[in-house]
Amino acid sequence: MSIFVDERTKVVIQGISPSSQGLYHGLRNRAYGTDVVAGTNPKRGGETIEGIPVFSTVAEAVAETGANASFISVPPPFAAEAIVEAAEAGVPFVVCITEGIPAHDEARAYNVLVRDFPGTRLLGPNCPGVISPGTCNIGITSGDIALPGGPVGLVSRSGTVFYQALYELTQKGIGQTTGVGIGGDPVPGTSFTDVLAAFEADPETKAVLMIGEIGGSAEEQAAEFIRAEMSKPVVAYIAGVTAPPGRKMGHAGAIISGSHGTAKAKMEALSAAGVTVAQNPTEAGERMVDVVKNLG
Amino acid sequence: MDLYEYQGKQYFARFGIPVSAGGAADTVDEAVARAEEVGYPVVVKAQVKVGGRGKAGGIKLAADAGEVRAHASAILGMDIKGHVVHRVWIERSSDIAREYYASFTLDRTAKKHLCMVSAKGGVDIEEVAATDPGAIARRHVDPVDGLSAAAAAELVAEAGLDEEARAQAAALLVKLYTCYVEGDCDLAEVNPLILTTDGRVHALDAKVTLDDNAAFRHPEWEEFAGTETSDPREKLAKEKGLQYVGLDGFVGIIANGAGLAMSTCDVVEQVGGEPANFLDIGGGANAAQMANALEVINSDENVRSIFINIFGGITRGEEVANGIVEAMGRVDISSPIVIRLDGTNAEEGRRILADQASGRLESVPTMIEAARRATELARGDER
């Protein structure tokens, strides 16, 4: 089993055109076995691109093909609008990999979803996407670095360390139920806590590898969730252990988080919650080998 | 992008937020001219993007042209916590009755905007938050709804602002929110927000951080561009559009994605190396960006080896390889290069490097081994 996506997932690629990133990665996703059923482009409704039927709107694509997931990689000025369009069309799962969306657009889109479209889960923006190895890959993860079969669930804020961590597990022969890249933007649609809760509820997932990074307080919240709610073992790595403290301007951010988002503070919070904390992605993979051995 | 105080005040003024009359000056003569324009007494304020200016002697009151001349001479060129003062802001001195605090920023946890107001302004607000949290009134603002005049009025009352300041402060708060949202700020902070002895409320300071991602819809931000960094490596990197932070070590680092770049620094340090920099070539980096990155690293005299750590997702292996080949043709890379290339189209990338760059770089299969090898080469263990 997996979380968020499975063999019934049907993907619509928003903003498809012959030269788009969406098409390039969508075709790679399709080659991996993902059921890519439609594309949208207001100027290309009725066309077929690489065998993918194109519709003018997401609503039409959903009505005609039964798409139940969308993949967004349109440029930043249009991404927030695309997210809301997918939600309005009733798409329950939206993956947005677009990097560089203005924070205010992102905050507005997120809150529109929360208020008006609670049935839609947004993953990202600025994330690598989700992969259920062997079944479904939506996003920009190279499929060959993942290994089907579980028992580990992976969640990461950083994109490239997400790949690194998947690969560390695969090279050590440890399969994954699902890998979820939540993205490092200020307002991620899906949080660590959302993913950890889903893994806790998924019977196939037996342990979780979590990759955080410095800044903000998402890892501290995750630690609190793990302490209070999780029975499954968790291994974590926080990127930026050796990063010098950043220069900051105002004080409002520090007042909110109550800390300065250092790797040390995050690692301590996770350790205190019973998480095995590694110093680098390779060590995280090694610790997971020990954890999997002891699953029995 | 952080704005200087004077830029922040000019930005505030565009949204109708009251600020002191003033002008910027780069020389002592200009400072005197600005002072003559605004009228005495004036305050001469060092323009640096770091706190603690006052304590460092970077803010001085001047009653006449002679005092402006003396203070501007002392402040221009002054080093404040590593920031050299190149510009002063001359503004009309205010008769302060009370000092407050107001800010808007995003609360990442609540995923809504957060407005904070306090009657205890003019001091270190983080200290107030720690010792007297009740002195800061807070209210989340849903980005869909915005901030209503009624909510602003409640907030200034809750914060305990003086009666006579409340109506003006509430109106200013609504304008500050408009500036924060329409002006695409990550942070809009006023400390102190003052009540003058003659009953006017205005912003005596401005801390504004603009959201770089919104630059495409703010052509007027052009005037804020430019870098105050004194690090020539950072200047070059910025010109080339790279995310770069100079460090003190000797292993040059190029990685894709901020997380992997940080992680690469972690691993290099853990195997006994010292990173010379943090450099993220970004998602979807192409050959030109890789060539630019190599040029920046090559310009650093402390670099004794270069570690290129790429895990392709949206970044494609063949683009990375072509960039390295291109850079090698364009500049004379003076340090040995170690590369770890995985992910999207990695095999094709490795093949390009084997064909066109063999003997000039080492391809190492894992991140940790590559970090070790780069460190060894930098330390000269293998020579």
XYZ file of C-alpha atoms in Angstrom, chain A residues 26-273:
248
model
C 4.795 13.948 -17.405
C 6.135 11.652 -20.116
C 8.823 10.390 -17.760
C 6.094 9.758 -15.171
C 4.046 7.919 -17.803
C 7.035 5.833 -18.821
C 7.366 4.869 -15.153
C 3.835 3.485 -15.240
C 1.829 6.454 -14.005
C -1.608 6.698 -15.600
C -1.392 10.093 -17.326
C -4.895 10.641 -18.716
C -5.071 14.289 -19.748
C -3.446 17.635 -20.171
C -4.868 21.147 -20.017
C -4.073 24.299 -21.937
C -6.658 27.031 -22.629
C -5.230 27.492 -26.143
C -4.902 23.836 -27.073
C -8.217 22.226 -26.107
C -8.974 19.364 -28.506
C -5.353 18.665 -29.433
C -3.452 15.524 -28.598
C 0.173 15.803 -27.506
C 2.240 12.611 -27.336
C -0.990 10.669 -27.116
C -2.293 12.787 -24.245
C -5.705 14.403 -24.879
C -5.632 18.134 -24.122
C -8.588 20.025 -22.633
C -9.105 23.760 -22.164
C -9.859 23.476 -18.465
C -9.219 21.090 -15.603
C -12.972 20.754 -15.072
C -13.377 19.397 -18.627
C -10.422 17.061 -18.183
C -11.929 15.674 -14.982
C -15.359 15.260 -16.564
C -13.985 13.491 -19.643
C -11.236 11.313 -18.170
C -11.958 10.902 -14.464
C -8.598 12.439 -13.549
C -8.151 12.398 -9.770
C -4.729 13.997 -9.460
C -3.076 16.951 -11.113
C 0.518 17.851 -11.876
C 1.418 21.549 -12.038
C 4.733 22.896 -13.269
C 3.576 26.147 -14.845
C 5.694 29.305 -14.317
C 5.410 31.142 -10.964
C 3.061 33.959 -12.057
C 0.373 31.401 -12.995
C 0.899 28.621 -10.466
C -1.347 29.785 -7.614
C -4.208 30.244 -10.060
C -3.615 26.754 -11.456
C -3.783 25.256 -7.956
C -7.120 26.920 -7.285
C -8.434 25.830 -10.709
C -7.635 22.203 -9.892
C -9.367 22.498 -6.532
C -12.429 24.103 -8.132
C -12.583 21.201 -10.556
C -12.738 18.828 -7.599
C -9.312 17.251 -8.040
C -8.542 15.629 -4.681
C -4.743 15.587 -5.005
C -2.642 18.360 -6.557
C 1.134 18.234 -6.966
C 2.798 21.580 -7.695
C 6.536 21.556 -8.362
C 6.784 25.221 -9.444
C 9.652 27.025 -7.723
C 9.533 30.752 -7.053
C 5.842 31.460 -6.420
C 5.373 34.748 -4.524
C 4.708 33.995 -0.858
C 1.528 36.063 -0.779
C 0.061 34.137 -3.747
C 0.928 30.891 -2.051
C -0.604 31.920 1.277
C -3.795 33.056 -0.454
C -4.145 29.869 -2.520
C -3.538 27.690 0.528
C -6.204 29.470 2.544
C -8.690 29.344 -0.339
C -8.231 25.559 -0.378
C -8.599 25.261 3.384
C -11.790 27.286 3.402
C -13.562 26.345 0.184
C -12.042 23.064 -0.979
C -11.183 20.954 2.060
C -11.383 17.850 -0.129
C -8.264 18.856 -2.051
C -4.799 18.052 -0.777
C -1.998 20.191 -2.204
C 1.538 18.785 -2.241
C 4.147 21.515 -2.651
C 4.722 24.000 -4.200
C 8.433 23.833 -4.926
C 8.630 20.116 -4.225
C 9.833 17.045 -6.138
C 6.424 15.373 -5.893
C 5.392 11.925 -4.736
C 6.462 8.455 -5.747
C 4.932 5.151 -4.853
C 7.698 2.913 -6.196
C 6.597 0.600 -8.961
C 3.130 2.128 -9.107
C 2.904 5.865 -9.535
C 5.287 8.790 -9.819
C 4.013 12.374 -10.035
C 6.697 15.014 -10.238
C 10.345 15.206 -11.064
C 11.872 12.335 -9.159
C 13.949 10.014 -11.283
C 11.984 6.752 -10.973
C 15.000 4.446 -11.104
C 16.328 5.608 -7.731
C 13.326 4.198 -5.852
C 12.737 0.582 -4.817
C 9.246 -0.937 -4.521
C 8.026 -3.080 -1.682
C 8.447 -1.022 1.478
C 8.692 -1.072 4.432
C 9.944 2.516 4.738
C 8.036 5.732 4.151
C 10.121 8.771 3.242
C 9.222 12.413 3.768
C 11.489 15.351 2.970
C 11.388 19.129 2.917
C 14.462 19.409 0.714
C 14.104 18.251 -2.897
C 17.557 17.018 -3.757
C 18.167 15.475 -0.342
C 14.881 13.633 -0.960
C 16.495 11.962 -3.982
C 19.672 11.346 -2.016
C 17.738 9.689 0.811
C 15.634 7.539 -1.570
C 18.829 6.417 -3.266
C 20.585 5.663 0.031
C 17.696 3.366 0.965
C 17.560 1.738 -2.472
C 21.309 1.089 -2.538
C 21.011 -0.602 0.839
C 18.164 -2.782 -0.442
C 15.466 -1.085 1.612
C 12.259 -0.490 -0.323
C 9.859 2.374 0.097
C 6.081 2.389 0.396
C 5.894 6.030 -0.669
C 8.312 8.918 -0.931
C 6.809 12.356 -0.369
C 8.640 15.618 -1.028
C 6.709 18.348 0.780
C 8.893 21.214 -0.442
C 10.608 23.995 1.401
C 8.349 26.933 0.590
C 6.875 29.163 3.303
C 3.362 27.709 2.960
C 3.540 24.055 1.992
C 0.155 22.525 1.203
C 1.109 19.315 2.964
C 3.194 19.372 6.138
C 5.498 16.869 7.790
C 2.744 16.189 10.273
C 0.199 15.379 7.524
C 2.585 12.876 5.963
C 3.667 11.353 9.265
C -0.001 10.825 10.186
C -0.627 9.122 6.835
C 2.384 6.834 7.298
C 1.308 6.011 10.844
C -2.088 4.948 9.454
C -0.662 2.971 6.523
C -0.338 -0.715 7.454
C 2.438 -1.354 4.894
C 4.697 1.384 6.214
C 6.716 0.084 9.156
C 9.234 2.886 9.662
C 9.732 6.462 8.485
C 12.745 8.395 7.280
C 12.337 12.146 7.663
C 14.594 14.758 6.038
C 14.404 18.297 7.366
C 16.485 21.388 6.946
C 17.380 24.513 8.870
C 14.945 27.424 9.215
C 11.344 27.654 10.379
C 9.842 25.305 12.929
C 8.236 22.514 10.847
C 10.667 19.929 12.257
C 9.893 20.941 15.836
C 6.165 20.505 15.136
C 6.892 17.121 13.569
C 8.850 16.139 16.686
C 5.868 16.993 18.865
C 3.578 14.918 16.628
C 5.969 11.956 16.686
C 6.215 12.093 20.472
C 2.466 12.244 20.970
C 1.033 10.202 18.100
C 3.500 7.854 16.426
C 4.181 4.238 17.260
C 6.445 3.556 14.260
C 10.194 4.165 14.443
C 11.490 7.345 12.815
C 15.006 8.170 11.613
C 15.798 11.793 10.743
C 18.482 13.960 9.195
C 18.481 17.760 9.210
C 20.451 19.383 6.378
C 22.558 22.340 7.456
C 24.220 20.955 10.596
C 27.341 22.954 9.814
C 25.667 26.000 8.260
C 26.772 29.330 9.716
C 24.006 31.330 11.386
C 22.229 33.433 8.787
C 21.878 37.157 8.888
C 18.383 38.232 9.678
C 16.737 41.545 9.416
C 13.589 42.043 11.474
C 12.601 40.343 14.670
C 9.035 39.272 13.983
C 10.061 35.874 12.557
C 12.134 34.931 15.583
C 9.314 35.906 17.931
C 6.945 33.548 16.126
C 9.186 30.516 16.012
C 10.691 31.073 19.451
C 13.985 29.724 18.125
C 16.272 30.538 15.266
C 15.594 27.359 13.336
C 19.042 25.877 13.825
C 19.802 22.267 12.967
C 20.912 21.725 16.563
C 17.571 22.833 18.016
C 15.693 20.633 15.546
C 17.900 17.611 16.173
C 17.461 17.996 19.932
C 13.682 18.252 19.578
C 13.602 15.114 17.415
C 15.927 13.161 19.724
C 13.775 14.089 22.689
C 10.774 12.665 20.796
